[in-house]
Coordinates of C-alpha atoms and ligand atoms in Angstrom, one line a residue:
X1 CA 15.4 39.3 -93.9
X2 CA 18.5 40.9 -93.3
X3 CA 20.7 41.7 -96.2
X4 CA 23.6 38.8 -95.6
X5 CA 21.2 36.2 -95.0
X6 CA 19.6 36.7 -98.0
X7 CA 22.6 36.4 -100.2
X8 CA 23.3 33.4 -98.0
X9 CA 20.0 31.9 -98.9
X10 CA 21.0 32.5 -102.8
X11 CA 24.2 30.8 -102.6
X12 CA 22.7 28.1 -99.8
X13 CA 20.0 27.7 -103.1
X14 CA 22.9 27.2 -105.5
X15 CA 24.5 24.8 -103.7
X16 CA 21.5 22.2 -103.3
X17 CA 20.6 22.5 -106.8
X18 CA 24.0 21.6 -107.8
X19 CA 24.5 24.9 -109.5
X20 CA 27.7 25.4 -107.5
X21 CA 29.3 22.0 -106.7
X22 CA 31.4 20.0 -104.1
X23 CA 35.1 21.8 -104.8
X24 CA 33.7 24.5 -106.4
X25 CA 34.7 28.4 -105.6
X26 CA 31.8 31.0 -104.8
X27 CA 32.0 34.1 -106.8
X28 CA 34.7 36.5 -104.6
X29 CA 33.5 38.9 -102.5
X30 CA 34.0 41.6 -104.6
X31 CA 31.6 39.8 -107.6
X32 CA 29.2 39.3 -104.4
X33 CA 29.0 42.8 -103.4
X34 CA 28.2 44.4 -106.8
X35 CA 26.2 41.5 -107.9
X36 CA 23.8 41.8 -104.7
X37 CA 24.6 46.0 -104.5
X38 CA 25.7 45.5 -101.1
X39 CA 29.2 46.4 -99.3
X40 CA 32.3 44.0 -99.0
X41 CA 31.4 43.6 -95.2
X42 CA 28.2 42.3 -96.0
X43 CA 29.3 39.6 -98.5
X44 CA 32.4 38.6 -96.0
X45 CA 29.1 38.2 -93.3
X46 CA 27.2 35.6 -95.8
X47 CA 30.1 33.6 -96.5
X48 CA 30.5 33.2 -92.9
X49 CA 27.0 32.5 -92.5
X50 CA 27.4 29.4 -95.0
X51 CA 31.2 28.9 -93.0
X52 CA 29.2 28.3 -89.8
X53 CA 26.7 25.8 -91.3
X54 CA 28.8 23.7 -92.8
X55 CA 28.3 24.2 -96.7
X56 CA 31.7 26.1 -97.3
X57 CA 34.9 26.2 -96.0
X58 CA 37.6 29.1 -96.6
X59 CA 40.5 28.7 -98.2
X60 CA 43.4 31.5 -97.3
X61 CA 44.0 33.7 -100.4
X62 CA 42.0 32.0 -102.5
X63 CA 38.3 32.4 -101.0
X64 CA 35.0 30.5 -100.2
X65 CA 34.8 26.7 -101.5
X66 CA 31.5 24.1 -101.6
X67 CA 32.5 21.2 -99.0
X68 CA 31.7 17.8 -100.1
X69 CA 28.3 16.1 -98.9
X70 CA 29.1 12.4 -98.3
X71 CA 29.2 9.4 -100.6
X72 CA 26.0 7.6 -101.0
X73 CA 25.1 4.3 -99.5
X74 CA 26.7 1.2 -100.7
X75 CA 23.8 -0.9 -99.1
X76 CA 23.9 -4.3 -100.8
X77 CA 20.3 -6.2 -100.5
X78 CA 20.5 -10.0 -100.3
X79 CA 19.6 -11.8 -102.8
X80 CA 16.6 -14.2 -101.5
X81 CA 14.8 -16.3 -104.4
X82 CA 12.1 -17.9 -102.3
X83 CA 9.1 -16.0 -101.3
X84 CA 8.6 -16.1 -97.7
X85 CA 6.0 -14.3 -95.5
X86 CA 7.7 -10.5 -93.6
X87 CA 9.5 -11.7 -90.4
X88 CA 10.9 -8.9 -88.7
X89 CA 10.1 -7.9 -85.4
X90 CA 11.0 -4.5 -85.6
X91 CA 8.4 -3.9 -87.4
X92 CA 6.3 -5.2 -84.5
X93 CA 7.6 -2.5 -82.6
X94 CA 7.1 0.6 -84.6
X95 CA 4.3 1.7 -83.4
X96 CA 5.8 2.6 -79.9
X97 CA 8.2 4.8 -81.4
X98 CA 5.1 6.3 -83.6
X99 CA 3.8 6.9 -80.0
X100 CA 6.5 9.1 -78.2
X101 CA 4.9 12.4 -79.1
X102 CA 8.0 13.8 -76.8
X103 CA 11.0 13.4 -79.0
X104 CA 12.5 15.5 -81.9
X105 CA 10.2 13.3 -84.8
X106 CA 13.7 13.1 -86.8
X107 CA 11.9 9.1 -87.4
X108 CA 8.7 10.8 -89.4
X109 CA 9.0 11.6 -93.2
X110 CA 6.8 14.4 -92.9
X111 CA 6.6 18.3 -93.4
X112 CA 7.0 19.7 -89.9
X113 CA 3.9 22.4 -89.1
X114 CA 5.5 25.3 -89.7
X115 CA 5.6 24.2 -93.4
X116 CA 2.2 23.9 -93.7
X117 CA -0.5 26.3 -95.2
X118 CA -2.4 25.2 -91.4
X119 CA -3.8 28.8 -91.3
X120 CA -5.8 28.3 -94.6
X121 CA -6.6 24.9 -93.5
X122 CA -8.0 26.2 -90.4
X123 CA -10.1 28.9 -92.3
X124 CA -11.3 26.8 -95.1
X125 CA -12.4 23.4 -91.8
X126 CA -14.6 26.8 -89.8
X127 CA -15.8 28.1 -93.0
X128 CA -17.2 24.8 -93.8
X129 CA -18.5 24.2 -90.7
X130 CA -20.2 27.2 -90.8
X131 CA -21.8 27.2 -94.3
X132 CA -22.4 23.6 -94.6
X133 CA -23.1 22.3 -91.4
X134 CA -25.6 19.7 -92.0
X135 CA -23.3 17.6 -95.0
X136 CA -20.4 18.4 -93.0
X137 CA -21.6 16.3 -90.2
X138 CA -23.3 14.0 -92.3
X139 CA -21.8 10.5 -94.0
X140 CA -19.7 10.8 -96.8
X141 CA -20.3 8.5 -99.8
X142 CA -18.1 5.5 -99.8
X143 CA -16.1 6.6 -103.1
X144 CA -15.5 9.9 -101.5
X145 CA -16.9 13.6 -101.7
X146 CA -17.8 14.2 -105.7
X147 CA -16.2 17.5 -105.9
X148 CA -13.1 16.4 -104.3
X149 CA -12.8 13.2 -106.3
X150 CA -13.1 15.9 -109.6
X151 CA -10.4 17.9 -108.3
X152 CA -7.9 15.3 -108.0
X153 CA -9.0 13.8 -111.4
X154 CA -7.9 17.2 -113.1
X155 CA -4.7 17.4 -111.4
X156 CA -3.7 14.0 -113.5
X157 CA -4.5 16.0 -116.1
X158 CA -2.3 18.5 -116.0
X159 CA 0.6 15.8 -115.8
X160 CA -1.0 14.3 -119.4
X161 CA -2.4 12.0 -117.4
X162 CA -5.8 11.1 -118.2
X163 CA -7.6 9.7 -114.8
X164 CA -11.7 9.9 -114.7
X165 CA -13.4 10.7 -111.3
X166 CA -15.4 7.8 -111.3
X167 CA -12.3 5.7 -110.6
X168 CA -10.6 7.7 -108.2
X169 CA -11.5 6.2 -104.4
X170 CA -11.1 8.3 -101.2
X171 CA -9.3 7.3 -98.8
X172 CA -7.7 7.4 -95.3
X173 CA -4.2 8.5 -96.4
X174 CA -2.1 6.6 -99.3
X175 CA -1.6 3.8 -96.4
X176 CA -5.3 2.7 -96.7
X177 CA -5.3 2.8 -100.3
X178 CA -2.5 0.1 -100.3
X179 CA -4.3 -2.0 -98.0
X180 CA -7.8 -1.8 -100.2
X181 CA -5.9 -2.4 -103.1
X182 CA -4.0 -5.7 -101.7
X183 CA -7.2 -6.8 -100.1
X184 CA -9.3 -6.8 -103.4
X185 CA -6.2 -7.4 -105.3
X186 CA -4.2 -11.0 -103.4
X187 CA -5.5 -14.2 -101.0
X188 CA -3.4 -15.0 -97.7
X189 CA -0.6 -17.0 -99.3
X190 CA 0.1 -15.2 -102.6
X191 CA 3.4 -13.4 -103.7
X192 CA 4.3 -9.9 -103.9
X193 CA 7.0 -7.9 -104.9
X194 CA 8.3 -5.1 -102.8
X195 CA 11.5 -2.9 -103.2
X196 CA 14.1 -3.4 -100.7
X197 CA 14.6 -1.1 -98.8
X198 CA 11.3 -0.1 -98.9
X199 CA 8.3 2.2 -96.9
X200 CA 8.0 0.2 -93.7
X201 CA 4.2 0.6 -93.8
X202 CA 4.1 -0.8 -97.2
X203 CA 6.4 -4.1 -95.6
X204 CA 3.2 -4.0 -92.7
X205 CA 0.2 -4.1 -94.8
X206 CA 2.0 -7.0 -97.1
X207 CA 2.1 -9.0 -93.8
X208 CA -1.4 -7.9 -92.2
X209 CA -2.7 -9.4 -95.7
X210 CA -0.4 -12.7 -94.8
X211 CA 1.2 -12.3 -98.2
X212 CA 4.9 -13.9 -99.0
X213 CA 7.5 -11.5 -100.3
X214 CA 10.1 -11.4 -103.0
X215 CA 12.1 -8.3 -103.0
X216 CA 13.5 -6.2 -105.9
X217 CA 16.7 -4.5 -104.8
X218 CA 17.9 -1.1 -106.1
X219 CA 20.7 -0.9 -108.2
X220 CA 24.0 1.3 -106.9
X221 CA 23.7 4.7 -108.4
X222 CA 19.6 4.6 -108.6
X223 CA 17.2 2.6 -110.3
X224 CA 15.3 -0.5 -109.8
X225 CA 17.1 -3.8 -110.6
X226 CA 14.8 -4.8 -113.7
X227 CA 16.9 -7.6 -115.0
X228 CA 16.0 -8.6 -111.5
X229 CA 12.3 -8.5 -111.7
X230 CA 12.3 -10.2 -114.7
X231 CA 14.1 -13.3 -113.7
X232 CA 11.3 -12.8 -110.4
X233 CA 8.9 -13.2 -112.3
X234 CA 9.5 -15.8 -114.3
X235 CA 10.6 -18.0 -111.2
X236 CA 7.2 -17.3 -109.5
X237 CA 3.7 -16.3 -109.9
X238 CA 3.7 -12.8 -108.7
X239 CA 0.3 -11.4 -107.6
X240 CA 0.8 -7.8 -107.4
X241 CA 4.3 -5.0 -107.0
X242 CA 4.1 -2.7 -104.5
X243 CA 6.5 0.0 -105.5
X244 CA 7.5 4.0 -104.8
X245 CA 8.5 5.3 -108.1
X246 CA 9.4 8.6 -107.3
X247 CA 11.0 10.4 -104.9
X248 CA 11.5 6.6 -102.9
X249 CA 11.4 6.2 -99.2
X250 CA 14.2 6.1 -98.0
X251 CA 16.2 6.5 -100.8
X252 CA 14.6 9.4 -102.9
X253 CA 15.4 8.3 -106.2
X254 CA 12.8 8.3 -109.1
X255 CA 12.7 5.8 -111.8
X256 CA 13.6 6.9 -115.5
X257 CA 10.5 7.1 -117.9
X258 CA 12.5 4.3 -120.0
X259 CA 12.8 1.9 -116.7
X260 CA 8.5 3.3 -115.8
X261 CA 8.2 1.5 -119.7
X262 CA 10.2 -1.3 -119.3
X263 CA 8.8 -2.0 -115.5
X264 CA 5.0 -2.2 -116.9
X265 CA 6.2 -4.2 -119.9
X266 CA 7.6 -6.7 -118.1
X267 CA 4.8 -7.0 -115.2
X268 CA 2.0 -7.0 -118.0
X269 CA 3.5 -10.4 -119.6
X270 CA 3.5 -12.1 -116.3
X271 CA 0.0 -11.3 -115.3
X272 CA 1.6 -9.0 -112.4
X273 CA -0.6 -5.6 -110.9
X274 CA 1.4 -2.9 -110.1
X275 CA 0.7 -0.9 -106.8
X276 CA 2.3 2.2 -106.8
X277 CA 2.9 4.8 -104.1
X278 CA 3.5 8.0 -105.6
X279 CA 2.9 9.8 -102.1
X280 CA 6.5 11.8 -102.8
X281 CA 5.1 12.8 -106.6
X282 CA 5.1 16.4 -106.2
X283 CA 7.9 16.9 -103.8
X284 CA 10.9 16.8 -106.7
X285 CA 13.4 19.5 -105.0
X286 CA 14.7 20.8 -108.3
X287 CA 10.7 21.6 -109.2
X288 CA 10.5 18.7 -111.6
X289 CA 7.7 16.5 -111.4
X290 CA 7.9 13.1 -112.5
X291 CA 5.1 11.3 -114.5
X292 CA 3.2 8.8 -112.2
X293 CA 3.8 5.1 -114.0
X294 CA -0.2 5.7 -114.3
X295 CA 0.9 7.8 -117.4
X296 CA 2.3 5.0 -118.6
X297 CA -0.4 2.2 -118.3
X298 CA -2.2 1.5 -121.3
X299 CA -3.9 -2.0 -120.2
X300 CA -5.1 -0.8 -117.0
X301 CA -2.5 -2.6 -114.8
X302 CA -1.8 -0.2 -112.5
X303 CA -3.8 1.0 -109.3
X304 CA -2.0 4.2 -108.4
X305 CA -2.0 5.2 -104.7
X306 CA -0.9 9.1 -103.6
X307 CA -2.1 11.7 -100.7
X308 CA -2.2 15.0 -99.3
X309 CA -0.3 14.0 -96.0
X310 CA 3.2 14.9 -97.6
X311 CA 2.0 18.2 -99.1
X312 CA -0.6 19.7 -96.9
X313 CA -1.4 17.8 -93.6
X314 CA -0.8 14.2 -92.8
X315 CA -3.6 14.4 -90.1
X316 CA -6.0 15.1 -92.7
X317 CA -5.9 11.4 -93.4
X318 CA -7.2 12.2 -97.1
X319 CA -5.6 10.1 -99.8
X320 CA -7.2 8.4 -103.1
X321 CA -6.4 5.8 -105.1
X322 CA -7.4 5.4 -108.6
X323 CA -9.5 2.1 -109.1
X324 CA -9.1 1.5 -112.7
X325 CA -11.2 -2.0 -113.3
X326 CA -11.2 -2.6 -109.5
X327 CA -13.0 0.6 -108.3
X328 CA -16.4 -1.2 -107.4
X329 CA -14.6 -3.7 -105.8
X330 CA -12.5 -1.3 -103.8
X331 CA -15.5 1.0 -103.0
X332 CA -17.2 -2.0 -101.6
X333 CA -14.0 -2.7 -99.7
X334 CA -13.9 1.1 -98.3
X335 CA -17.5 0.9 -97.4
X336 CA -17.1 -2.3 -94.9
X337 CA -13.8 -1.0 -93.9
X338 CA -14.5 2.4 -92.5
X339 CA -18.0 3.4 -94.6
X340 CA -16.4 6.4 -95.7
X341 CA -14.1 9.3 -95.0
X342 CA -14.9 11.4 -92.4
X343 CA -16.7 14.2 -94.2
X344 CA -15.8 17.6 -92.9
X345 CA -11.6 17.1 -94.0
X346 CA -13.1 16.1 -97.6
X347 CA -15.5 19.4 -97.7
X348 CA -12.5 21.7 -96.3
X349 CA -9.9 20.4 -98.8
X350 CA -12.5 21.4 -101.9
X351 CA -12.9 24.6 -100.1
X352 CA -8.9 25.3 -99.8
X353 CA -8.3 24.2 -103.9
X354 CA -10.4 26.2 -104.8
X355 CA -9.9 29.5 -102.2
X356 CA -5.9 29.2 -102.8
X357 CA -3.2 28.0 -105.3
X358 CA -1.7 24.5 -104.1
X359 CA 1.0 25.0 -106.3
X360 CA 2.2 27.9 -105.0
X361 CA 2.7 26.3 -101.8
X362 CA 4.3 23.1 -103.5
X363 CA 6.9 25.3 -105.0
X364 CA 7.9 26.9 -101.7
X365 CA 7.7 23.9 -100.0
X366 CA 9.7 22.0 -101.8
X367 CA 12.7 24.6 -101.6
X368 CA 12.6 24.2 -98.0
X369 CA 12.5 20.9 -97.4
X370 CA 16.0 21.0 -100.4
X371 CA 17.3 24.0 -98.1
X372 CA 16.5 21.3 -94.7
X373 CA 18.1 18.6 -96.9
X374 CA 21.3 19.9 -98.1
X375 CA 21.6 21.5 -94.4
X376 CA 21.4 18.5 -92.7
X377 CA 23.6 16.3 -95.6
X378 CA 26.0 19.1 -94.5
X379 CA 26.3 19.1 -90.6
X380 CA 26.4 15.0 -91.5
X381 CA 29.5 15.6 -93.2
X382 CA 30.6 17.8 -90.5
X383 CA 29.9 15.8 -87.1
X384 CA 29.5 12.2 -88.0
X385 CA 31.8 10.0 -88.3
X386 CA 34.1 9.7 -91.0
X387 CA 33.2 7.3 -93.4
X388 CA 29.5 7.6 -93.0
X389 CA 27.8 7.8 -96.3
X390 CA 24.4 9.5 -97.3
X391 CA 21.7 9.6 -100.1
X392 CA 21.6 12.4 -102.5
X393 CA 17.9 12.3 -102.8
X394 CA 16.0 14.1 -105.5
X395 CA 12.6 14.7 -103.4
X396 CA 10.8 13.6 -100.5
X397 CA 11.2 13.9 -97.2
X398 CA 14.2 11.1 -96.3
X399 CA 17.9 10.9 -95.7
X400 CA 19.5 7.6 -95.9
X401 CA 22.8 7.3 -94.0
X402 CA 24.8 4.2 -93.8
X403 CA 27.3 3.7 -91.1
X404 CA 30.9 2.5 -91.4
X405 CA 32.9 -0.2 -90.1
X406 CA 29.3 -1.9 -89.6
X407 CA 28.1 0.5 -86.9
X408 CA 25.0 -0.8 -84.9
X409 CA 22.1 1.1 -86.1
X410 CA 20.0 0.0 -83.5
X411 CA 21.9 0.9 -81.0
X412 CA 22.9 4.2 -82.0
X413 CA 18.5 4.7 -82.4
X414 CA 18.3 3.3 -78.9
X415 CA 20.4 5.8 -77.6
X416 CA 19.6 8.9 -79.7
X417 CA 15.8 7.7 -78.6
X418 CA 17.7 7.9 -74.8
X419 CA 18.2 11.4 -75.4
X420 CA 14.9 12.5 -76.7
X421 CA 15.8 12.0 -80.8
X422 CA 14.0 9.8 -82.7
X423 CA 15.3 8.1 -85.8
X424 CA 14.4 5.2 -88.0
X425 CA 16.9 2.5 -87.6
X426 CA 17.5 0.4 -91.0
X427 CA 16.1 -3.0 -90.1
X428 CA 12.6 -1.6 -90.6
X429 CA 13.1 -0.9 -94.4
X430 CA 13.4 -4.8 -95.3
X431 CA 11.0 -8.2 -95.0
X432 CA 13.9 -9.6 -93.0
X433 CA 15.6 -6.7 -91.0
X434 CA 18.6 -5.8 -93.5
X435 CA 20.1 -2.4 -93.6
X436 CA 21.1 -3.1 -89.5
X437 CA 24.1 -0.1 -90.5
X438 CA 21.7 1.9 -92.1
X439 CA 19.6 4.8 -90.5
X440 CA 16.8 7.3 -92.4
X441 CA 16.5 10.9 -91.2
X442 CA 13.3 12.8 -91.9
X443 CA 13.9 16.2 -93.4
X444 CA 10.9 17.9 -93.0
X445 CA 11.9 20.1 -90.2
X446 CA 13.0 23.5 -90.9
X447 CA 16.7 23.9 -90.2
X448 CA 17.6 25.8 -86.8
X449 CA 19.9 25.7 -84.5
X450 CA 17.7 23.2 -82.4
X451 CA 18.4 20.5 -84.6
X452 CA 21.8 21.3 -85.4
X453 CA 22.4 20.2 -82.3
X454 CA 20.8 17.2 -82.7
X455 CA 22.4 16.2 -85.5
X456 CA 25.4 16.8 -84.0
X457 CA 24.8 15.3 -80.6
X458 CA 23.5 12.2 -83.1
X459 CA 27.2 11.7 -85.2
X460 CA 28.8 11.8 -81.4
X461 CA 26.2 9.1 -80.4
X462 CA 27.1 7.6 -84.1
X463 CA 31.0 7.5 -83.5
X464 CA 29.8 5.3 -80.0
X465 CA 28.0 2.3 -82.2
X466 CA 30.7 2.2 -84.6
X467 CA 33.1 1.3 -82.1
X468 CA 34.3 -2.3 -82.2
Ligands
PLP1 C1 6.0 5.8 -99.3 C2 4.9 6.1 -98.3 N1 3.7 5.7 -98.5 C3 2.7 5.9 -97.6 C4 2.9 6.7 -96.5 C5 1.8 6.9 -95.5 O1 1.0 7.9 -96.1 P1 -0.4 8.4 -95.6 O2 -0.1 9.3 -94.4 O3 -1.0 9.2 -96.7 O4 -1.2 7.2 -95.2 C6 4.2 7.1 -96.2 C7 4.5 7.9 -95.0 O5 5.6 8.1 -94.6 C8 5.2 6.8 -97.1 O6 6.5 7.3 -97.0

């Protein structure tokens, strides 16, 4: 790396972990240049690096300041007391978007390739093939490859988590483990809770199980409403809550340990299972990784749902969820379902844990995907229009923008689609297609000048559909 960029990449660092701040000064040059050991010239070349992308803007005389990012969503959720079954046709639609293999996949909350260990995944799929051929080709059991199921089971443990193998289910991503668990857990016709907004997979499977919805809106500033769940809950029998503690999707908050607490105690006295989706667990930017509410649940009321599709490879398909009291029942519903996973991704992911360290990976993943983040918060504030707000996620793999003046969110993903850019639109984040000024960007792609451009060419689109 050359020697600017480097000290660009330190500051660029600083800046998304809030160790230099919105209005703040970066050191001078002359602090640069001895701190680094490099010459003025070079220091002056970093700054305009960060100039160029957005994160800094000089001031004459006085030197290099941190620009604002913009202001977080003030999405407002309705408030809608009676459960009622997901009507929202653009959820009937997503899958033709999910189809156009041609566009920049700014719609996907996923790690692009190039973030990927894909060379060791390669290595460790051949060398499996080749050494254990036979099994390899073979059925998998039902619950999942033994060794595999172990692994996972000591990797709770490390988070003083305390998870057994025999519960712990394979599955085809985190998406099938939420549909076993609704399937054993609710009948056609009973309630759940989802957040709103919320995973639009998670709004899909509630509806393929003909389940009725109440929704739990966030609060402004982070946080789940839980004065809200409990007046929920004491309205209406409430089967099971499907929630995303940490690192949410779109928003990428994470629930407090005291609100994780307070959340179980308040589902335990109505009787209510909670579902969670910690797919995002291990993706917190700033390295920290927040307990699962598993940790938490001392009665056995929670089925926890995660996977390996945000971390190494979403076309693995390999996900788990940990059964607690219903693992025969959701090994029973895995075997009619699919009879297994297929065998050879299970085989090859015991053979990657064990030839290389996943949390070496983890950690330089998730520095990219806050470098891709606090990139693309920055070009937002640099080429959309003004008044457009976005999240200041934690984790994940989402931006959550919110247009002024009401812009038309479908429209503007109509024409950014047009154009070869896909994006989520905000309709498909609710039972009832709310958030129609709201869009999610995935940030999973590593910054270049590529998609500078398409984040650009996407505010100009943006100033279009705010127009009256
Ligand atoms: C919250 C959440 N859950 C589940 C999924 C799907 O995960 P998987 O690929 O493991 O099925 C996604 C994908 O975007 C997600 O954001």
């Amino acid at each position: 790396m050359l020697l600017y960029s480097a000290i660009a990449a330190t500051l660029r660092d600083q800046i998304a972990q809030g160790v230099l701040r919105a209005g703040e000064r970066l050191p001078s040059i002359r602090q640069l240049a001895s701190g680094h050991g490099v010459s003025p010239a070079t220091a002056v070349q970093a700054c305009l690096q960060l100039e160029r992308e957005g994160l800094v803007q000089a001031r004459p005389r006085s030197g290099y300041y941190v620009l604002a990012s913009p202001e977080p969503p003030r999405s407002t959720a309705p408030r809608r007391r009676v459960p009622r079954p997901v009507d929202n046709p653009a959820l009937a639609r997503l899958h033709e978007l999910l189809a156009r293999t041609d566009l920049l996949a700014l719609h996907n909350a996923s790690p692009a390739t190039e973030l990927l260990p894909a060379k060791a995944l390669a290595t460790s799929m051949a060398r499996t093939l080749r050494r254990s051929q036979q099994q390899a080709l073979d059925y998998a059991p039902p619950q999942g490859h033994a060794p595999l199921r172990r692994l996972i089971a000591q990797r709770y443990a490390r988070l003083a988590t305390d998870v057994s193998p025999d519960e712990v289910v394979i599955t085809a991503g985190s998406m099938e483990a939420i549909s076993l668990a609704l399937r054993v857990l609710t009948q056609p016709g009973d309630v759940v809770i989802v957040e709103t907004p919320t995973y639009h997979g998670i709004l899909q499977a509630v509806a393929a199980h003909g389940l009725k919805v109440l929704e739990l809106p966030h609060r402004q500033g982070g946080g789940l409403d839980l004065a809200r769940l409990d007046v929920l809950l004491e309205q209406t029998p409430v089967r099971a809550a499907v929630l995303v503690p940490n690192f949410h999707n779109p928003l990428g908050t994470v629930l407090a340990d005291a609100d994780k607490q307070a959340l179980l105690d308040s589902c335990s006295r109505h009787g209510t299972v909670v579902i969670e989706d910690d797919i995002y667990g291990d993706l917190g930017w700033s390295g920290e990784r927040p307990p699962p509410l598993r940790h938490f649940d001392t009665r056995g009321q929670v089925l926890t749902c995660s996977s390996f599709s945000k971390t190494l490879a979403p076309g693995l398909r390999l996900g788990w969820i940990l059964g607690t009291g219903w693992t025969d029942a959701l090994v029973r519903a895995k075997y009619h379902s699919t009879v297994g996973n297929p065998t050879l991704p299970q085989l090859a992911l015991v053979d990657y844990l064990e030839q290389h360290d996943l949390d070496r990976h983890l950690r330089r993943l998730r520095q990219q995907l806050a470098d891709n983040a606090c990139r693309m918060q920055h070009a937002i504030a640099r080429y959309w229009p003004e008044g457009t707000r976005c999240s200041s996620p934690k984790g994940g793999l989402s931006l959550w923008l919110q247009l002024p003046d009401d812009g038309d969110a479908d429209a503007l993903a109509a024409a950014a689609m047009g154009e070869g850019i896909g994006i989520s639109p905000g309709a498909l984040f609710s039972s009832r297609g709310d958030y129609r000024d709201h869009v999610r960007l995935g940030c999973g792609m590593a910054w270049d000048a590529r998609l500078e451009k398409a984040v650009q060419r996407l505010g100009e689109l943006a100033a279009e559909a705010v127009q009256p």
